[in-house]
C-alpha cells in the first residue's frame, strides 16, 4: 500500500489517500529488516543485521554524509573560513539551543547540527535538545568517551526501589561490550576498578604533567579515588579490523567533530556503515522521515513503516519482517507515540502507560576551575582528543551518603592558556616578541557527570495542535531536575573544590551552573526495558513486550541512567539485540 499525504485546508491532521499496491511494487519495498536512524545505534543495527545475511533498509531523515568526501571543513583552519570559525548573527539567532554547545557549534562543525528554527519542539520546562540529522547522526559530533557500566548500576533500581529492575545484569552485556569495543577501537588503561570494568583497550593516551601531579596528590589526599585517562573511541593503534575499513591511527589534531579523514575516531560513517555496505545487503535511504510503524492488527505484529520524503513531502510505506528503532531517544518515542491503531490507541506497544515517561539526561551542573602554579617549563605534545576521568566514589563500597542516592564521576582536564596570554601588553619591540613566544598559565577544570533518577513525570508527549514542516506532531518535553539531582550537585561542587585545594591549586572556583536537562546530550529513557510488561515497554532483548518484531536499542530503552557516558552501552545492547533477532527469525519465532 502506498499512501500519499495532502497538507493544509482546515484539517488538523494529515489526510491519507490510500492506494493498494501489490505484487512487484510491494516486493520492491520489502526487506528483511528496517532500521530507523543511522547514528551510533542505528549504524550498529545495520552492520550486525547485514553481516548476518539480512537485506536491510536503513532510513535516515537527514542528508547523506559520505566518509571523507563530505567532511568539507576538516582540513580548514579558522583563518580559511569566512567568519574565522565564529557564528554569524543569523546563525546565532536561529539556534538558541544548539549554540549552547559552544565548543562544537561553530563554522567548522555547525553543519552537523540541526538548525533550531527548522526543527521546533515545545519546552513545558526548559530542556535543551541537541540534534544531528544526517547520515551518521550524532556519531560525527560525539566526544567519544566510552565507560562501561557495572552491576552497581544494573542493580541500583531494584535495591533502592526506584523505577523498575533492569532485566539484565553485567554478565549479560559484558561479552557484547568486548565485541563492540574491539570493532570501535577504544584507547584506555586497565585499572581493576570493580564499578568501572576494564574493557578491550588499545594503548592509552597520556596524562599531561599537571594531570599527573593531580593524580599523585589525589592518591595521597583521597586514597581509593581513581583519576585516569578517559576511555576514548580514538585509534591509538589501528588493528587489522580497522585497517580493513580504511581506518588509520589518530593524528592528535582534536578536530573530530569536523569528521576525520583518517577514520581516527569511531563514527557510523567511518566504521559501521562501510562494514554494512561491504556485505552488499544494505540500502540507505536518506531524506526519509519515519512517520510511524505500521501495525498489522490481524497478525499482531509490525509489518513496516510509513515514511515521509523530506523533499517532496509524499508518504510511502516500506515492509519488513523486523523493525529496529534507532532514531535517538526522543525521536524513537515520537515515532512510537505517533503509531496509533485500534489495538494501541496511545502508541505502539504502550500497554503499560510508560511510553514517553522516565526521560533522563546526565547532570552536568557541578563545575570547578583552578589555576595552577609552576610547570612553566613544561608543555604537551599534539592536541590530545581525550580528557581525564575521575571515577565515581560516592555511594560506592563504604561511602554512604545520606542526602542522595547513586553518584557522579568528573570529566577533568588541564591545559595552558594561549601563546602570549601572560604577556604584558605595555611592552614593545623584542620584549613583546619574546613574551609572545611563551604559552599562557596552566589551569585545571572539572565537570561533574551525575546520574539522574527516572521519574514518571519527566515526560515526552506529542503536542495535540502543532506540527513540523513535514506534518509530524511536535514533541512536548516536560522534564526537570529533582531533589536527588540537586543534593548530588551540591556534593559534587564541594568535593571538587576540596580535591583541587588538596592538590595545591589556586583560585579555586566551584559552582552549580544550573543548566537545564538536555545539555549533557545524553537523553535516555521513555521506552524502558523491564521484566514485567505491565510496567515496561521492552524485554531483556530490547524487544517490545507487546509487538515482538519491533526492537528499540537507542537510549530510549534505558531503565536508569548510571553516570557513565551512555553510547557504548547502546552499541552493546544493539549488537546483542540484533543477534537475538536473527536467532529468533531463524527459529521462525518472529
Ligand atoms: C557534542 C556531543 C558530545 C557527545 N559526547 C559523548 C560522549 O563522549 N560519550 C557518549 O557516550 N555520548 C556522547 N554524546 C552522545 C552521543 O552522540 C549519543 O548518545 C549517540 O549519538 C546516540 O546514538 P543514537 O543512535 O541513539 O542517536 P544519533 O546518533 O543521534 O542518531 C539518530 C539518527 O536518527 C535520525 N532520525 C531521527 N528521527 C528520525 C526519523 N523520524 N526517521 C528517520 N531518521 C530519524 C537522525 O537524523 C540521526 O541520524 C555526545 C553528543 C554530542 C552532540
Ligand atoms: S584527533 Fe584523531 S580522530 Fe580526531 S580528527 Fe584528528 S586524527 Fe581524526
XYZ file of C-alpha atoms and ligand atoms in Angstrom:
651
model
C 0.000 0.000 0.000
C 1.343 3.442 -0.904
C -0.044 6.446 0.908
C 0.054 9.999 -0.398
C -0.413 12.805 2.050
C -2.139 16.108 1.496
C -1.395 19.014 3.823
C -3.434 22.049 4.664
C -7.064 23.097 4.463
C -8.900 23.268 7.738
C -7.885 19.776 8.702
C -5.614 19.455 11.676
C -4.439 16.021 10.661
C -2.878 14.692 7.522
C -5.326 13.206 5.073
C -4.274 9.876 3.675
C -5.305 8.827 0.217
C -4.634 5.147 0.161
C -3.925 3.083 -2.881
C -3.422 -0.612 -2.893
C -0.069 -1.534 -4.303
C 0.517 -5.214 -4.631
C 2.849 -7.593 -6.380
C 6.101 -6.241 -7.737
C 5.688 -2.756 -6.283
C 5.293 -4.160 -2.799
C 8.134 -6.623 -3.292
C 10.403 -3.732 -4.247
C 9.555 -2.106 -0.954
C 10.072 -5.191 1.169
C 13.230 -6.005 3.138
C 14.168 -8.477 5.842
C 14.785 -5.649 8.295
C 14.176 -1.922 8.521
C 16.473 0.191 10.710
C 15.345 3.730 11.531
C 18.200 6.195 12.066
C 21.851 5.897 11.018
C 23.580 7.314 14.124
C 25.581 5.387 16.679
C 22.987 2.720 17.490
C 21.366 2.506 14.031
C 24.774 2.047 12.407
C 25.386 -0.928 14.685
C 21.964 -2.435 13.975
C 22.544 -2.122 10.215
C 26.026 -3.650 10.399
C 25.044 -6.612 12.547
C 21.879 -7.455 10.610
C 23.627 -7.109 7.210
C 26.568 -9.228 8.336
C 24.148 -11.940 9.417
C 22.747 -12.035 5.888
C 19.595 -9.920 6.171
C 18.622 -7.448 3.453
C 18.423 -4.190 5.400
C 16.785 -0.867 4.599
C 18.304 1.957 6.648
C 16.023 5.003 6.751
C 17.570 8.342 7.701
C 15.764 11.652 7.876
C 18.809 13.768 7.039
C 21.106 14.147 4.047
C 23.819 11.709 3.092
C 27.294 12.331 4.558
C 29.897 10.218 2.855
C 33.010 9.396 4.843
C 35.935 11.735 3.924
C 34.285 13.218 0.816
C 31.706 15.187 2.790
C 33.950 16.438 5.613
C 34.126 19.842 3.990
C 35.884 21.701 6.801
C 38.158 19.052 8.252
C 41.343 20.407 6.694
C 40.477 24.056 7.233
C 41.759 26.431 9.867
C 39.817 29.318 11.351
C 41.603 31.748 9.023
C 40.374 29.753 5.990
C 36.751 30.359 6.988
C 34.657 33.391 6.092
C 33.905 34.216 9.745
C 37.068 32.801 11.367
C 35.039 29.955 12.925
C 32.631 32.362 14.638
C 28.842 32.229 14.253
C 27.143 34.829 12.117
C 24.421 36.844 13.834
C 21.712 34.953 11.952
C 23.229 31.551 12.854
C 23.326 32.732 16.469
C 19.729 33.997 16.444
C 18.311 30.947 14.640
C 19.886 28.500 17.056
C 19.191 29.425 20.672
C 19.581 25.761 21.737
C 22.311 24.292 19.504
C 24.591 27.310 20.070
C 24.868 26.263 23.733
C 27.279 23.531 22.574
C 29.691 26.378 22.044
C 32.837 24.291 21.536
C 31.378 22.453 18.546
C 28.536 24.558 17.164
C 30.694 26.828 15.053
C 31.729 27.336 11.447
C 33.842 24.150 11.441
C 31.278 21.646 12.780
C 27.971 23.537 12.763
C 26.882 21.732 9.588
C 26.496 18.501 11.598
C 23.916 20.063 13.953
C 20.304 20.835 13.070
C 19.058 24.401 12.739
C 16.720 25.074 15.678
C 14.481 27.241 13.538
C 13.752 24.264 11.225
C 13.045 21.760 13.993
C 10.890 23.284 16.748
C 9.629 21.476 19.852
C 7.667 22.543 22.912
C 9.509 23.010 26.212
C 6.997 22.855 29.040
C 10.075 23.230 31.207
C 13.496 24.154 29.815
C 15.115 21.186 28.052
C 17.990 21.674 25.618
C 17.510 19.138 22.839
C 20.705 18.871 20.779
C 20.423 17.024 17.478
C 22.350 15.988 14.368
C 20.125 14.973 11.463
C 22.275 13.400 8.751
C 23.660 10.011 7.816
C 25.827 9.295 10.853
C 23.643 11.283 13.258
C 25.498 12.497 16.326
C 28.254 9.907 15.828
C 30.038 12.595 13.805
C 29.923 15.000 16.730
C 30.308 12.956 19.860
C 33.210 13.324 22.304
C 33.818 9.524 22.211
C 34.034 8.768 25.960
C 33.092 5.147 26.476
C 32.964 3.882 30.062
C 31.310 0.527 30.765
C 28.534 0.058 33.322
C 28.786 -2.445 36.184
C 26.317 -4.255 38.440
C 26.417 -1.265 40.785
C 24.373 0.393 38.017
C 22.247 -2.530 36.843
C 21.192 -3.449 40.400
C 20.594 0.049 41.805
C 16.918 0.350 40.860
C 15.828 -2.895 42.448
C 17.970 -2.422 45.567
C 16.608 1.085 46.181
C 13.033 0.517 44.967
C 13.380 3.215 42.300
C 11.820 2.706 38.850
C 11.844 -0.936 37.777
C 14.556 -3.570 37.792
C 16.806 -3.906 34.782
C 16.072 -7.259 33.105
C 19.807 -7.805 32.536
C 22.983 -7.809 34.604
C 26.611 -7.056 33.768
C 27.352 -10.680 32.826
C 24.675 -10.485 30.094
C 26.229 -7.469 28.411
C 29.963 -7.938 29.207
C 30.733 -10.110 26.134
C 28.905 -7.584 23.952
C 30.913 -4.695 25.396
C 34.043 -6.622 24.379
C 32.587 -7.365 20.963
C 31.804 -3.729 20.168
C 34.949 -2.289 21.769
C 37.199 -4.382 19.528
C 35.456 -3.057 16.423
C 35.142 0.536 17.661
C 38.749 0.836 18.874
C 38.883 2.166 22.436
C 42.029 3.609 23.984
C 42.370 3.374 27.745
C 44.086 1.904 30.783
C 43.190 -1.247 32.679
C 42.631 -0.167 36.272
C 40.813 -3.018 38.019
C 38.119 -0.694 39.388
C 35.178 -3.010 40.207
C 32.446 -0.468 39.380
C 34.184 0.748 36.188
C 35.048 -2.549 34.478
C 38.072 -2.724 32.202
C 37.492 -3.337 28.516
C 39.358 -4.289 25.338
C 41.718 -1.362 25.218
C 44.186 -0.020 22.678
C 47.193 1.793 24.190
C 46.118 4.770 26.311
C 46.747 8.427 25.649
C 48.866 10.148 28.287
C 48.077 12.427 31.177
C 49.980 15.710 30.922
C 52.341 16.885 33.672
C 49.718 18.780 35.684
C 47.254 15.902 35.405
C 49.961 13.505 36.614
C 50.596 15.851 39.533
C 46.875 15.861 40.358
C 46.789 12.059 40.125
C 49.673 11.775 42.622
C 48.178 14.298 45.026
C 44.733 12.688 44.893
C 46.163 9.283 45.790
C 47.535 10.868 48.976
C 44.656 13.212 49.838
C 41.788 10.853 48.905
C 43.010 7.255 48.781
C 40.662 4.994 46.850
C 39.616 7.679 44.343
C 40.680 6.836 40.789
C 41.811 9.545 38.382
C 42.606 8.139 34.928
C 42.759 8.996 31.223
C 39.278 8.851 29.679
C 38.402 5.710 27.768
C 38.013 7.128 24.313
C 36.947 5.789 20.896
C 40.054 7.051 19.053
C 42.518 4.686 17.383
C 45.866 4.960 19.121
C 46.980 1.789 17.343
C 44.752 0.706 14.461
C 44.191 -3.059 14.317
C 43.517 -5.252 11.280
C 39.748 -4.879 11.715
C 40.130 -1.096 11.472
C 42.664 -1.069 8.639
C 40.364 -3.271 6.548
C 37.840 -0.422 6.626
C 40.482 2.140 5.669
C 40.790 3.493 9.205
C 44.171 4.655 10.485
C 45.787 5.977 13.637
C 44.566 9.171 15.234
C 46.865 12.098 14.387
C 46.144 14.102 17.569
C 44.538 17.009 15.775
C 41.481 17.225 18.082
C 39.228 18.055 15.156
C 36.984 15.058 15.460
C 33.690 16.948 15.252
C 34.530 18.016 11.701
C 34.694 14.346 10.629
C 38.074 12.648 10.350
C 39.780 11.938 7.013
C 41.924 9.284 8.747
C 38.982 7.425 10.262
C 40.823 8.014 13.528
C 37.676 8.049 15.630
C 34.602 5.856 15.600
C 31.567 7.142 13.729
C 28.856 5.336 11.788
C 30.291 6.915 8.641
C 33.845 5.626 9.162
C 33.028 2.264 10.684
C 29.640 0.538 10.911
C 28.121 1.797 7.646
C 31.146 0.844 5.474
C 31.107 -2.599 7.139
C 27.386 -2.959 6.441
C 27.799 -1.763 2.841
C 30.595 -4.269 2.246
C 28.102 -7.120 2.675
C 26.065 -5.956 -0.324
C 22.949 -6.215 1.882
C 22.475 -2.553 2.791
C 20.189 0.016 1.186
C 20.360 3.524 2.682
C 17.550 5.987 2.021
C 18.411 9.468 3.278
C 15.790 12.283 3.291
C 13.298 9.802 4.783
C 11.440 10.784 7.953
C 9.836 7.749 9.514
C 6.353 8.821 10.494
C 5.114 5.693 12.275
C 5.330 1.924 12.495
C 2.579 0.043 10.644
C 0.820 -2.412 12.931
C -0.991 -5.368 11.376
C -3.898 -5.972 13.750
C -4.677 -9.396 12.343
C -1.190 -10.753 12.660
C -0.431 -8.867 15.890
C 2.916 -7.655 14.539
C 4.527 -4.720 12.788
C 4.549 -5.015 9.007
C 6.730 -1.998 8.185
C 6.913 1.782 8.465
C 5.382 4.892 6.931
C 7.929 7.338 5.581
C 7.730 10.982 4.543
C 10.111 12.099 1.801
C 11.641 15.298 3.220
C 11.890 16.909 -0.229
C 8.506 16.069 -1.799
C 6.605 15.536 1.487
C 4.980 12.472 -0.042
C 4.374 9.496 2.159
C 5.088 5.913 1.278
C 5.370 2.589 3.045
C 8.133 0.026 3.394
C 7.729 -3.512 4.676
C 9.923 -5.902 6.635
C 9.997 -8.858 8.995
C 11.594 -6.867 11.811
C 11.940 -3.170 12.658
C 14.790 -1.638 14.679
C 14.087 1.859 16.031
C 17.297 3.895 16.438
C 16.186 7.469 15.803
C 17.711 8.565 19.176
C 15.695 8.540 22.390
C 13.145 11.302 21.872
C 12.585 10.745 18.156
C 12.131 7.000 18.620
C 9.478 7.724 21.215
C 7.891 10.292 18.911
C 7.573 7.606 16.218
C 6.039 5.140 18.683
C 3.611 7.684 20.153
C 2.618 8.513 16.576
C 1.965 4.833 15.742
C -1.701 4.679 16.675
C -4.035 1.753 15.984
C -7.202 0.272 17.471
C -5.068 -2.095 19.486
C -2.655 0.623 20.644
C -4.558 3.939 20.913
C -1.789 5.664 22.936
C 1.230 4.489 20.963
C 2.678 1.228 19.718
C 3.214 -1.308 22.481
C 2.086 1.113 25.193
C 0.077 -1.298 27.352
C 1.955 -0.121 30.439
C 1.462 3.652 30.001
C 5.229 4.018 30.337
C 5.910 5.166 26.751
C 7.288 8.711 26.930
C 7.861 8.583 30.690
C 11.098 8.494 32.747
C 13.069 10.826 30.468
C 16.587 11.288 31.856
C 19.789 13.139 30.999
C 23.052 13.348 32.898
C 23.514 16.096 35.425
C 26.494 18.231 34.326
C 25.720 21.190 36.585
C 28.604 20.889 39.070
C 31.709 22.715 37.811
C 35.056 23.796 39.239
C 38.152 25.534 37.939
C 41.523 26.435 39.421
C 44.777 27.987 38.337
C 47.981 26.008 38.648
C 51.324 27.472 39.603
C 54.626 26.026 38.442
C 55.184 23.719 35.462
C 56.112 26.796 33.375
C 58.885 24.891 31.619
C 56.528 22.060 30.600
C 54.156 21.636 27.655
C 52.299 18.812 25.955
C 52.694 17.156 22.590
C 49.913 17.437 19.997
C 46.241 18.036 20.647
C 45.036 15.043 22.623
C 41.409 14.297 21.624
C 40.638 12.872 25.071
C 40.145 14.146 28.588
C 40.709 12.698 32.032
C 38.174 10.903 34.199
C 37.711 10.815 37.946
C 35.646 7.696 38.582
C 32.583 7.638 40.809
C 33.339 7.378 44.535
C 30.003 8.315 46.132
C 27.776 5.502 47.427
C 30.468 3.032 46.416
C 31.860 0.500 48.914
C 31.887 2.048 52.384
C 30.876 5.513 51.191
C 27.216 6.024 52.162
C 25.633 9.400 51.501
C 22.558 10.383 53.445
C 21.385 13.204 51.180
C 21.305 11.393 47.845
C 21.463 8.003 46.165
C 23.711 6.998 43.228
C 26.765 9.026 42.267
C 28.789 11.070 39.833
C 32.114 10.983 38.016
C 34.076 14.017 36.829
C 35.368 14.948 33.398
C 38.618 16.774 34.095
C 41.484 18.303 32.218
C 44.415 20.653 32.457
C 45.820 22.853 29.723
C 47.862 26.001 29.191
C 46.332 29.258 28.002
C 47.059 30.588 24.514
C 50.571 31.653 23.495
C 51.338 35.151 24.666
C 48.390 35.164 27.097
C 50.554 36.093 30.035
C 52.416 38.870 28.236
C 52.346 42.452 29.441
C 50.802 44.350 26.521
C 52.529 47.558 27.563
C 55.796 46.089 26.308
C 57.102 46.900 22.855
C 59.781 45.577 20.487
C 61.826 42.496 21.281
C 60.443 42.205 24.820
C 56.914 41.940 23.447
C 58.025 39.436 20.792
C 59.780 37.392 23.436
C 56.651 37.419 25.581
C 54.536 36.223 22.673
C 56.595 33.030 22.420
C 55.566 31.937 25.922
C 52.356 29.951 26.422
C 49.821 31.177 28.991
C 49.338 29.857 32.533
C 48.128 26.357 33.440
C 44.577 25.789 34.638
C 42.589 22.761 35.738
C 38.852 22.184 35.214
C 36.302 19.669 36.476
C 32.735 18.926 35.348
C 30.647 16.559 37.451
C 28.725 13.949 35.458
C 25.910 12.812 37.712
C 23.244 10.147 37.478
C 19.638 11.335 37.066
C 16.850 9.232 38.526
C 13.940 8.030 36.393
C 10.713 9.854 37.302
C 7.358 9.128 35.642
C 6.504 12.820 35.279
C 9.695 13.640 33.380
C 7.896 13.025 30.193
C 7.703 13.333 26.403
C 4.266 13.671 24.807
C 3.013 14.747 21.388
C 1.604 18.218 21.022
C -2.051 17.985 20.076
C -2.036 21.044 17.834
C 1.385 21.893 16.473
C 3.145 20.085 13.639
C 6.508 20.464 11.944
C 7.131 21.239 8.272
C 6.686 17.543 7.406
C 3.401 17.111 9.241
C 4.880 15.305 12.249
C 3.410 16.327 15.623
C 5.772 18.462 17.688
C 7.336 16.841 20.703
C 6.362 18.313 24.036
C 9.049 17.899 26.722
C 8.313 18.253 30.407
C 11.427 17.401 32.388
C 13.154 18.833 35.442
C 15.908 18.154 37.948
C 14.532 16.945 41.251
C 15.667 16.696 44.884
C 18.209 13.908 44.370
C 19.943 15.702 41.495
C 20.053 18.971 43.490
C 21.606 17.309 46.546
C 24.110 15.457 44.379
C 25.141 18.670 42.613
C 25.818 20.351 45.940
C 28.079 17.500 46.995
C 29.835 17.388 43.614
C 30.613 21.120 43.790
C 32.002 20.852 47.337
C 34.007 17.711 46.616
C 35.576 19.249 43.504
C 36.721 22.317 45.450
C 38.121 20.138 48.231
C 40.153 17.972 45.817
C 41.514 20.958 43.885
C 42.612 22.625 47.095
C 44.196 19.409 48.334
C 46.210 19.318 45.089
C 47.649 22.734 45.934
C 45.888 24.575 43.094
C 44.975 28.250 43.455
C 41.935 30.474 42.788
C 39.554 27.549 43.177
C 36.060 28.409 41.981
C 33.317 25.796 42.248
C 29.691 26.351 41.314
C 26.363 24.961 40.115
C 25.849 26.339 36.617
C 22.150 25.423 36.846
C 21.959 24.269 33.253
C 18.694 22.699 32.158
C 18.386 18.976 31.435
C 19.298 18.004 27.869
C 22.598 19.808 27.556
C 24.655 16.769 28.576
C 23.290 15.409 25.243
C 22.665 12.053 26.882
C 18.879 11.907 26.742
C 17.722 8.447 27.743
C 14.637 6.533 28.920
C 10.999 6.913 27.650
C 10.665 3.327 26.317
C 12.284 1.344 29.068
C 13.383 -2.263 29.391
C 11.975 -4.288 32.271
C 10.891 -7.702 33.376
C 7.159 -7.004 33.556
C 5.032 -5.953 30.534
C 2.736 -4.126 32.965
C 5.486 -1.660 33.909
C 7.846 -1.558 30.935
C 7.898 -1.484 27.131
C 10.771 -3.821 26.249
C 12.031 -7.197 27.427
C 15.610 -8.225 28.166
C 16.389 -8.386 24.420
C 15.162 -4.808 23.709
C 12.162 -6.423 22.070
C 8.755 -4.874 22.537
C 6.760 -6.977 25.011
C 3.560 -6.486 23.003
C 4.931 -6.435 19.430
C 7.731 -8.934 19.267
C 9.201 -7.947 15.899
C 9.920 -4.345 16.981
C 13.246 -3.621 18.722
C 14.310 -0.359 20.384
C 18.047 -0.178 21.056
C 18.883 3.511 21.324
C 18.813 5.493 24.573
C 15.024 5.200 24.785
C 15.452 1.641 26.110
C 17.365 2.663 29.232
C 15.825 1.805 32.595
C 18.175 4.064 34.549
C 20.985 6.398 33.554
C 24.057 5.497 35.675
C 26.699 8.244 35.442
C 28.855 6.864 32.625
C 28.659 8.274 29.090
C 25.980 6.063 27.574
C 26.720 5.331 23.906
C 28.945 2.263 24.346
C 26.073 0.660 26.263
C 23.653 1.443 23.391
C 26.132 -0.185 20.987
C 26.488 -3.332 23.105
C 22.723 -3.616 23.610
C 22.150 -3.135 19.862
C 24.614 -5.837 18.809
C 23.123 -8.189 21.401
C 19.542 -7.470 20.298
C 20.406 -7.879 16.595
C 21.955 -11.252 17.333
C 18.826 -12.298 19.222
C 16.533 -11.020 16.470
C 18.321 -13.088 13.832
C 18.264 -16.181 16.050
C 14.525 -15.704 16.543
C 14.000 -15.219 12.799
C 15.925 -18.419 12.146
C 13.765 -20.244 14.690
C 10.734 -18.722 12.911
C 9.608 -17.052 16.120
C 9.286 -13.624 14.514
C 28.884 17.223 21.205
C 28.483 15.852 21.667
C 29.315 15.127 22.520
C 28.939 13.840 22.944
N 29.818 13.105 23.679
C 29.541 11.825 24.018
C 30.492 11.010 24.679
O 31.617 11.424 24.932
N 30.152 9.748 25.014
C 28.916 9.250 24.758
O 28.642 8.101 25.122
N 27.985 10.002 24.102
C 28.276 11.269 23.723
N 27.353 12.026 23.047
C 26.023 11.463 22.833
C 26.007 10.527 21.641
O 26.273 11.242 20.479
C 24.628 9.877 21.567
O 24.406 9.147 22.760
C 24.523 8.905 20.411
O 24.812 9.521 19.186
C 23.133 8.321 20.377
O 23.061 7.389 19.339
P 21.678 7.180 18.602
O 21.883 6.166 17.568
O 20.653 6.936 19.623
O 21.321 8.604 18.005
P 22.007 9.533 16.899
O 23.459 9.255 16.800
O 21.583 10.915 17.204
O 21.310 9.051 15.556
C 19.912 9.136 15.372
C 19.643 9.253 13.884
O 18.242 9.093 13.650
C 17.821 10.027 12.669
N 16.371 10.237 12.837
C 15.743 10.915 13.814
N 14.412 10.865 13.636
C 14.192 10.133 12.527
C 13.021 9.725 11.838
N 11.791 10.035 12.267
N 13.168 8.999 10.696
C 14.413 8.662 10.230
N 15.552 9.022 10.857
C 15.440 9.737 12.009
C 18.663 11.255 12.964
O 18.722 12.107 11.841
C 20.005 10.623 13.313
O 20.827 10.448 12.188
C 27.697 13.301 22.573
C 26.857 14.030 21.708
C 27.254 15.282 21.245
C 26.359 16.020 20.291
S 42.128 13.909 16.622
Fe 42.425 11.967 15.651
S 40.407 11.172 15.311
Fe 40.158 13.323 15.756
S 40.123 14.310 13.760
Fe 42.251 14.295 14.436
S 43.146 12.430 13.584
Fe 40.949 12.240 13.470
